[in-house]
mmCIF file of C-alpha atoms in Angstrom:
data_model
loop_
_atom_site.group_PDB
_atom_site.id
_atom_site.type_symbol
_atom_site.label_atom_id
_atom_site.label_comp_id
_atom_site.label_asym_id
_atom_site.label_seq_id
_atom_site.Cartn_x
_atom_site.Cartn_y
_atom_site.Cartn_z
ATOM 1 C CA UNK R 1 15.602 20.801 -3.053
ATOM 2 C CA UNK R 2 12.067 22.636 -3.151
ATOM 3 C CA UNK R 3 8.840 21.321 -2.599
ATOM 4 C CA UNK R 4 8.178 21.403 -6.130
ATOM 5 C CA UNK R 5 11.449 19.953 -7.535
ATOM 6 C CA UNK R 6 11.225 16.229 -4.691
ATOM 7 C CA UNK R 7 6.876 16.299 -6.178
ATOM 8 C CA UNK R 8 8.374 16.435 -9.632
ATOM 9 C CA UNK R 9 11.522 14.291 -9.014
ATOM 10 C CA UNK R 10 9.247 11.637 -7.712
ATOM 11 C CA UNK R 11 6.026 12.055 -9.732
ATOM 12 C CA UNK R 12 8.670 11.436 -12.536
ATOM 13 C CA UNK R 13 9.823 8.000 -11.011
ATOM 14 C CA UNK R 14 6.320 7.218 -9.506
ATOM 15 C CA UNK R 15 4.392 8.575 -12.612
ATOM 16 C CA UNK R 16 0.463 8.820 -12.273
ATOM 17 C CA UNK R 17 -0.358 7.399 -15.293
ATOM 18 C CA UNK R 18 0.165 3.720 -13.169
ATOM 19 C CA UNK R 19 -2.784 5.366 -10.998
ATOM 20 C CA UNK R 20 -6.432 3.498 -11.135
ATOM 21 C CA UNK R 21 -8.894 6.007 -12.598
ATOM 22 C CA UNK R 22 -11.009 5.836 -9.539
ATOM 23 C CA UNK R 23 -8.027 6.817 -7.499
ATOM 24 C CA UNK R 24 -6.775 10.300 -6.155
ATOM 25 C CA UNK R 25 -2.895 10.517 -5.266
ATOM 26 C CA UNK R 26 -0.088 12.736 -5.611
ATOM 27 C CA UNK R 27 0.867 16.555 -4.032
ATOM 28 C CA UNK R 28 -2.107 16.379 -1.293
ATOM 29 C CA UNK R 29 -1.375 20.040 0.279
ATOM 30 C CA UNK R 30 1.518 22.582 -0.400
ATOM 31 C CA UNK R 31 1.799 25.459 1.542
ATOM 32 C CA UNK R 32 4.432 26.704 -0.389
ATOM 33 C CA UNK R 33 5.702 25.026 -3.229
ATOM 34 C CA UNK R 34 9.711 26.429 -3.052
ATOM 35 C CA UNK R 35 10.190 25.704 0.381
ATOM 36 C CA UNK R 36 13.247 24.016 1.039
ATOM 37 C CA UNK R 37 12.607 20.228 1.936
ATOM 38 C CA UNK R 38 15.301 19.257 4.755
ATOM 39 C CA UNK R 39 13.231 16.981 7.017
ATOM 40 C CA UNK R 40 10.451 14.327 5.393
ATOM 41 C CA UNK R 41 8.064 12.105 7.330
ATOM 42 C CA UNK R 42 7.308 8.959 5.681
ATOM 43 C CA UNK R 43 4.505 6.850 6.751
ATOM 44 C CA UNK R 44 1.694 4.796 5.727
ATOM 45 C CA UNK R 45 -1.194 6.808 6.651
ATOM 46 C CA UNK R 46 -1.530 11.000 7.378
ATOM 47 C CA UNK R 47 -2.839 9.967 10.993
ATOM 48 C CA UNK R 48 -3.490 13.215 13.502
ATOM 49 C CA UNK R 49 -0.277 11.317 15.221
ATOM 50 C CA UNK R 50 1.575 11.872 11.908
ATOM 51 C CA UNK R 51 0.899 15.450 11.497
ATOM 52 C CA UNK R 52 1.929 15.864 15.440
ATOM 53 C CA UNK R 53 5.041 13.609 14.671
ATOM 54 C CA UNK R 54 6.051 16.120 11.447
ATOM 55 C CA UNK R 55 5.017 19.204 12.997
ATOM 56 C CA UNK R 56 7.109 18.105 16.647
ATOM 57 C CA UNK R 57 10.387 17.235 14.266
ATOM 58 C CA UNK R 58 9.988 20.140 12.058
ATOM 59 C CA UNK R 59 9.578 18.234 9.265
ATOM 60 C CA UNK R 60 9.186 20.307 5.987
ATOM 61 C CA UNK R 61 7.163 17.614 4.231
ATOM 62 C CA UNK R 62 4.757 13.979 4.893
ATOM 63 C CA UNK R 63 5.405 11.787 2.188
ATOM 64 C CA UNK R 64 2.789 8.636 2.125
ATOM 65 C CA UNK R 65 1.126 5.753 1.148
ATOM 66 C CA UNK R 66 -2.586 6.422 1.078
ATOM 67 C CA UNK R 67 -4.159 9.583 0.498
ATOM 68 C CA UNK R 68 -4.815 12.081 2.670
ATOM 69 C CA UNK R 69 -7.191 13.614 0.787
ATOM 70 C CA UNK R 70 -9.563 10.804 -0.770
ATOM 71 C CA UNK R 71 -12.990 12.040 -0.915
ATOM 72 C CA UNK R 72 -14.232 15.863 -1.753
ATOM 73 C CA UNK R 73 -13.949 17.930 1.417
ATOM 74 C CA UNK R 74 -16.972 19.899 1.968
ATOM 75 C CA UNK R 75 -16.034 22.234 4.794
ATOM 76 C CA UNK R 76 -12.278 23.476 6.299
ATOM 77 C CA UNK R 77 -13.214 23.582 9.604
ATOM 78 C CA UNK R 78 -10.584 22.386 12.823
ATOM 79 C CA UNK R 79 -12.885 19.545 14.058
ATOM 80 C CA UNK R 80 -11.622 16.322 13.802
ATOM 81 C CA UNK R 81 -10.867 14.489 10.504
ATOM 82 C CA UNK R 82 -9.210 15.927 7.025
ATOM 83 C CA UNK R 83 -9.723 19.071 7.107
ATOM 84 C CA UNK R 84 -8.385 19.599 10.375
ATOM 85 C CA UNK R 85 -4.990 17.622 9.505
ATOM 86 C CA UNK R 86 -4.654 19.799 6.515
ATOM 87 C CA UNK R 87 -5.176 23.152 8.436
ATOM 88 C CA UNK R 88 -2.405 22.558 10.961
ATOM 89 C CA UNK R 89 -0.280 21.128 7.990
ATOM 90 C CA UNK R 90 -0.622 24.598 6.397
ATOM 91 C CA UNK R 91 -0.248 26.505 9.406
ATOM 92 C CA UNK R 92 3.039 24.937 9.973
ATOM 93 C CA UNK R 93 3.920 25.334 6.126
ATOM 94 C CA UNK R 94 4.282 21.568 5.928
ATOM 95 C CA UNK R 95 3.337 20.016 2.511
ATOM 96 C CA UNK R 96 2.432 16.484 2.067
ATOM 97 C CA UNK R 97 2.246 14.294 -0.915
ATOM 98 C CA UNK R 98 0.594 10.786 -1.336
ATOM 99 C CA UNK R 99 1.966 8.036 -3.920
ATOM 100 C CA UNK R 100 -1.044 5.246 -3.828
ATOM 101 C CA UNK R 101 -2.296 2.645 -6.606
ATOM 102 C CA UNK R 102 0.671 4.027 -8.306
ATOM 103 C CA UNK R 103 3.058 2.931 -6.310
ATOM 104 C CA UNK R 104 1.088 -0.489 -6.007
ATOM 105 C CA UNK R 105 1.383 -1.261 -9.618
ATOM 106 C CA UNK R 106 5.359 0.221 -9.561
ATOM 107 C CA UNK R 107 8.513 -1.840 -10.058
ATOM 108 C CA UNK R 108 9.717 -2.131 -6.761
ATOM 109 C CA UNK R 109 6.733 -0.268 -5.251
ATOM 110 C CA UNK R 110 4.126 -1.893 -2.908
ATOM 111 C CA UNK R 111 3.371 -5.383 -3.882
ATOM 112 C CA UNK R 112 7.468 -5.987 -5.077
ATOM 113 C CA UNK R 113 8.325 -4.981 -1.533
ATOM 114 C CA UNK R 114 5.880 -7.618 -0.255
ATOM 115 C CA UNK R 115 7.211 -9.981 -2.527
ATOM 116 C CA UNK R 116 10.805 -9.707 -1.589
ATOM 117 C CA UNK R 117 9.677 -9.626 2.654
ATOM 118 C CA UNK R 118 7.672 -13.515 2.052
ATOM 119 C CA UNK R 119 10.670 -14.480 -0.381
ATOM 120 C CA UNK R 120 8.716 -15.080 -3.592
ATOM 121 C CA UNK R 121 11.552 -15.714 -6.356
ATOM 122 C CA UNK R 122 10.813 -15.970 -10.158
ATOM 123 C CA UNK R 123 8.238 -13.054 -10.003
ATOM 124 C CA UNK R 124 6.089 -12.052 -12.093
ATOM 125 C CA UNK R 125 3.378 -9.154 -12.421
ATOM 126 C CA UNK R 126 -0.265 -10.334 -12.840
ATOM 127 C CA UNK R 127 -3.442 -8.198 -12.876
ATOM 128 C CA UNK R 128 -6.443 -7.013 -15.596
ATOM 129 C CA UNK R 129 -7.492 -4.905 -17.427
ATOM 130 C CA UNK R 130 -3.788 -3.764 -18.611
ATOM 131 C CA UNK R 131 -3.030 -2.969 -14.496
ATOM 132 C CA UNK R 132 -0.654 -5.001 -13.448
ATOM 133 C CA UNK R 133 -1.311 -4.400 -9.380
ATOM 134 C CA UNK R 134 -0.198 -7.989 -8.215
ATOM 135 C CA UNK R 135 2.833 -10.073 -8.146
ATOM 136 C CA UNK R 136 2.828 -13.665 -8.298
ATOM 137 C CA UNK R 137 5.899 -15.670 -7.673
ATOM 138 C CA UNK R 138 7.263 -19.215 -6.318
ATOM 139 C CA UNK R 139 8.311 -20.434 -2.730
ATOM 140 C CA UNK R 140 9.091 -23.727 -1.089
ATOM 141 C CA UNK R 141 6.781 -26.003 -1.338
ATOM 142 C CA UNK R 142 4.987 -26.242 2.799
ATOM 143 C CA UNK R 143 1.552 -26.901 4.204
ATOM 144 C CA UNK R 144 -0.926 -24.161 4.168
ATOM 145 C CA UNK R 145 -0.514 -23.390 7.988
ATOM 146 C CA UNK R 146 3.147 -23.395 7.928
ATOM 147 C CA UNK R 147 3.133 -20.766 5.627
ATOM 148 C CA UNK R 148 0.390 -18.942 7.697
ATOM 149 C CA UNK R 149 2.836 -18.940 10.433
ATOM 150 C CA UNK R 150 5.919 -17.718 7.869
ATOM 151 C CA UNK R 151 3.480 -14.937 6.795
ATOM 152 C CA UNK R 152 2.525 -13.705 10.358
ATOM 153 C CA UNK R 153 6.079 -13.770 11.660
ATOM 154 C CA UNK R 154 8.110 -12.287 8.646
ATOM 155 C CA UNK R 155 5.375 -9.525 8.637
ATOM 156 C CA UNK R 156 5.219 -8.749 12.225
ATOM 157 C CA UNK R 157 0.899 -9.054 12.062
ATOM 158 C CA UNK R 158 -0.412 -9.994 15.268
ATOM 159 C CA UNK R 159 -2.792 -12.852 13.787
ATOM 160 C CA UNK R 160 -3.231 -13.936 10.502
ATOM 161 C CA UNK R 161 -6.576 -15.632 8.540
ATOM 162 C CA UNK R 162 -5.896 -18.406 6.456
ATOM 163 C CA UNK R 163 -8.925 -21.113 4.568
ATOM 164 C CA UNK R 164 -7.786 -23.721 1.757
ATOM 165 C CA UNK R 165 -5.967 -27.006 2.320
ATOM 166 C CA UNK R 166 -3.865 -27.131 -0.745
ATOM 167 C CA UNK R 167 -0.031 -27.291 -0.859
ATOM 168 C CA UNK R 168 1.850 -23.904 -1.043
ATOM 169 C CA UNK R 169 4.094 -23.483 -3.815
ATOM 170 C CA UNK R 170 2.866 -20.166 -6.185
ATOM 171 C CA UNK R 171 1.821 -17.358 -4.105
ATOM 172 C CA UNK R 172 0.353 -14.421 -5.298
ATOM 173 C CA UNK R 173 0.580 -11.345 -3.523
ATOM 174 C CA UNK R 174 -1.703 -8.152 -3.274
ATOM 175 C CA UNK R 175 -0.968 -5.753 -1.013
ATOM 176 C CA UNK R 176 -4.543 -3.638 1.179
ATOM 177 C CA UNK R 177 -7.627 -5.026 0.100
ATOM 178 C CA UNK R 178 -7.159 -7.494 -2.833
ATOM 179 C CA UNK R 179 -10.582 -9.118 -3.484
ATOM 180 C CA UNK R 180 -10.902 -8.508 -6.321
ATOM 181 C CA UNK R 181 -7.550 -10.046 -7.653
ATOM 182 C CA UNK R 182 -8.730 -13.246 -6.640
ATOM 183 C CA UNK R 183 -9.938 -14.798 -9.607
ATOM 184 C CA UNK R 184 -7.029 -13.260 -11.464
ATOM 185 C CA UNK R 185 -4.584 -15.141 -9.154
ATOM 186 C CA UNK R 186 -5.765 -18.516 -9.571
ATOM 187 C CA UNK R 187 -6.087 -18.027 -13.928
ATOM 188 C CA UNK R 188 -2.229 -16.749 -13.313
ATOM 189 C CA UNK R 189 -1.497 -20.158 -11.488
ATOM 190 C CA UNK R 190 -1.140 -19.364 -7.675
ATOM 191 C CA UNK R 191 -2.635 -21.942 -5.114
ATOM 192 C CA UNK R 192 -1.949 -19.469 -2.680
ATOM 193 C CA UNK R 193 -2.763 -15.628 -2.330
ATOM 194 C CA UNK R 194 -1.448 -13.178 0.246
ATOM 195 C CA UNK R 195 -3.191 -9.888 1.079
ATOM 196 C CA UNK R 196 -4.249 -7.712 3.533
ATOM 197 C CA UNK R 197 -8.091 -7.270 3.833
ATOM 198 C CA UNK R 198 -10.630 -9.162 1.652
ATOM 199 C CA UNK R 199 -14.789 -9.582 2.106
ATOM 200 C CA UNK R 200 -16.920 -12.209 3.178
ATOM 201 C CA UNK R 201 -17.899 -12.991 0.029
ATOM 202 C CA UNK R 202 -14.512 -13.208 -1.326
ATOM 203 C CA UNK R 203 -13.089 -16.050 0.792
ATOM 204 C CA UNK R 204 -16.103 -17.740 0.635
ATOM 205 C CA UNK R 205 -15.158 -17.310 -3.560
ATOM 206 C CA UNK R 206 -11.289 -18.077 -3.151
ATOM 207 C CA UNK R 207 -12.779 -22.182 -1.704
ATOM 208 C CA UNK R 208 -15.111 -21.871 -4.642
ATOM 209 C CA UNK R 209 -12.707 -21.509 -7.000
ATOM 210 C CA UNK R 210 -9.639 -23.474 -5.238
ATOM 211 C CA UNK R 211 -7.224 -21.175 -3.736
ATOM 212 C CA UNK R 212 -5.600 -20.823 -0.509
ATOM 213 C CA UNK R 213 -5.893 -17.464 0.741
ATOM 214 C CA UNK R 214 -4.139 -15.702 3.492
ATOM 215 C CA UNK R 215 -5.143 -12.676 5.196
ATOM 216 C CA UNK R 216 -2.484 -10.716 6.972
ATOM 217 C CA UNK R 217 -3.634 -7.199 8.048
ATOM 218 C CA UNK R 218 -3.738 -4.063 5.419
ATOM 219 C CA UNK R 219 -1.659 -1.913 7.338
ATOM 220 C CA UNK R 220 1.323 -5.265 7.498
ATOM 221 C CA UNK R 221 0.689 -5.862 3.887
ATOM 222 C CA UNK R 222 1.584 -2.373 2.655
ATOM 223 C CA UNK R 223 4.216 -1.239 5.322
ATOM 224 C CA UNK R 224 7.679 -2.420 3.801
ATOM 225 C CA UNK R 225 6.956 -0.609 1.077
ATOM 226 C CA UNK R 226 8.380 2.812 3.359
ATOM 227 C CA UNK R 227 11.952 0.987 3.168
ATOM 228 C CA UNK R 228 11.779 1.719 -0.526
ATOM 229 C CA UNK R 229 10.118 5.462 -0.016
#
């Protein structure tokens, strides 16, 4: 399989029409696009440890999570950052392609992975605006800090942030930074919400509005999703 026929194969299952407008996703840098793909890297992020890791396992490909290329580049140059990752990427001919609010809002994508690794059952989508980002689902009913506990343990983060004092029994989940699904958790019935990252502001709105939140670490709220990649 070329290049071009795994982008195709999966922009076909992982279509960018789920995509946010605001977002910018899919075949980051191709080399050359009918080069035989033998070898992929999958990972969360295209670190400078990533690139090293594909280039040192002669990996054809880096397929991941979050962009590598998010905002305009406005030199190529090999100092440190972008533009430096994507230089030795093309001098090793390695492409890379990033699948990111789209594979968020996919069945079985981001936020279904998280669901299935806390145990949710009965879930159901939830979102606005006609994007469905966020899953919401049920779990045995326990005490806000047990389930703190559950959440920092099952996803491996070294600490966890939790405010509220109601019981846990609906649990929405958004995986990264999910402020603003806050308010669209608690009109969808959760008591609880799991996510990554979230502002000041925002937890200070979650006791406002009466809704446990738990924070667990963007990177731990997004990573099972590379079992399904």
């Amino acid at each position: 399989m070329t290049v071009k026929e795994l982008y195709d194969y999966l922009n076909d299952r992982i279509p960018s029409a789920l995509s946010c407008e605001w977002d910018n996703d899919g075949l980051m840098c191709c080399p050359k696009a009918e080069r035989e793909v033998k070898r992929v890297l999958v990972t969360l992020n295209i670190s400078s440890e990533a690139v090293k890791t594909a280039m040192k396992n002669g990996c054809d490909l880096v397929l991941s999570h979050h962009p590598l290329i998010f905002k305009p580049i406005k030199s190529l140059t090999t100092e440190n950052g972008v533009p430096a990752k994507l230089i030795k990427l093309v001098q090793n001919g390695i492409s890379a392609m990033s699948f990111h609010t789209r594979l968020d809002v996919l069945p079985g994508g981001v936020n279904d992975a998280l669901s299935v690794k806390l145990g949710l059952k009965d879930v159901d989508p939830f979102g606005e605006d006609g994007v469905m980002m966020g899953r919401v689902g049920y779990v045995n009913e326990n005490t806000l800090e047990n389930f703190a506990t559950f959440v920092k343990t099952v996803l491996g983060s070294p600490a966890v942030f939790y405010n509220g004092d109601l019981p846990v029994r609906r649990v929405a989940v958004v995986g990264g930074s999910g402020g603003d699904f806050i308010s669209v958790a608690k009109k969808c019935g959760a008591d609880t919400m799991v996510t990554g990252t979230v502002g000041y502001h925002d937890l200070e709105d979650a006791k406002e509005i009466g809704i446990n939140l738990v924070e667990a670490g963007h990177y731990f709220t997004e990573v099972p999703v590379l079992d399904y990649l």
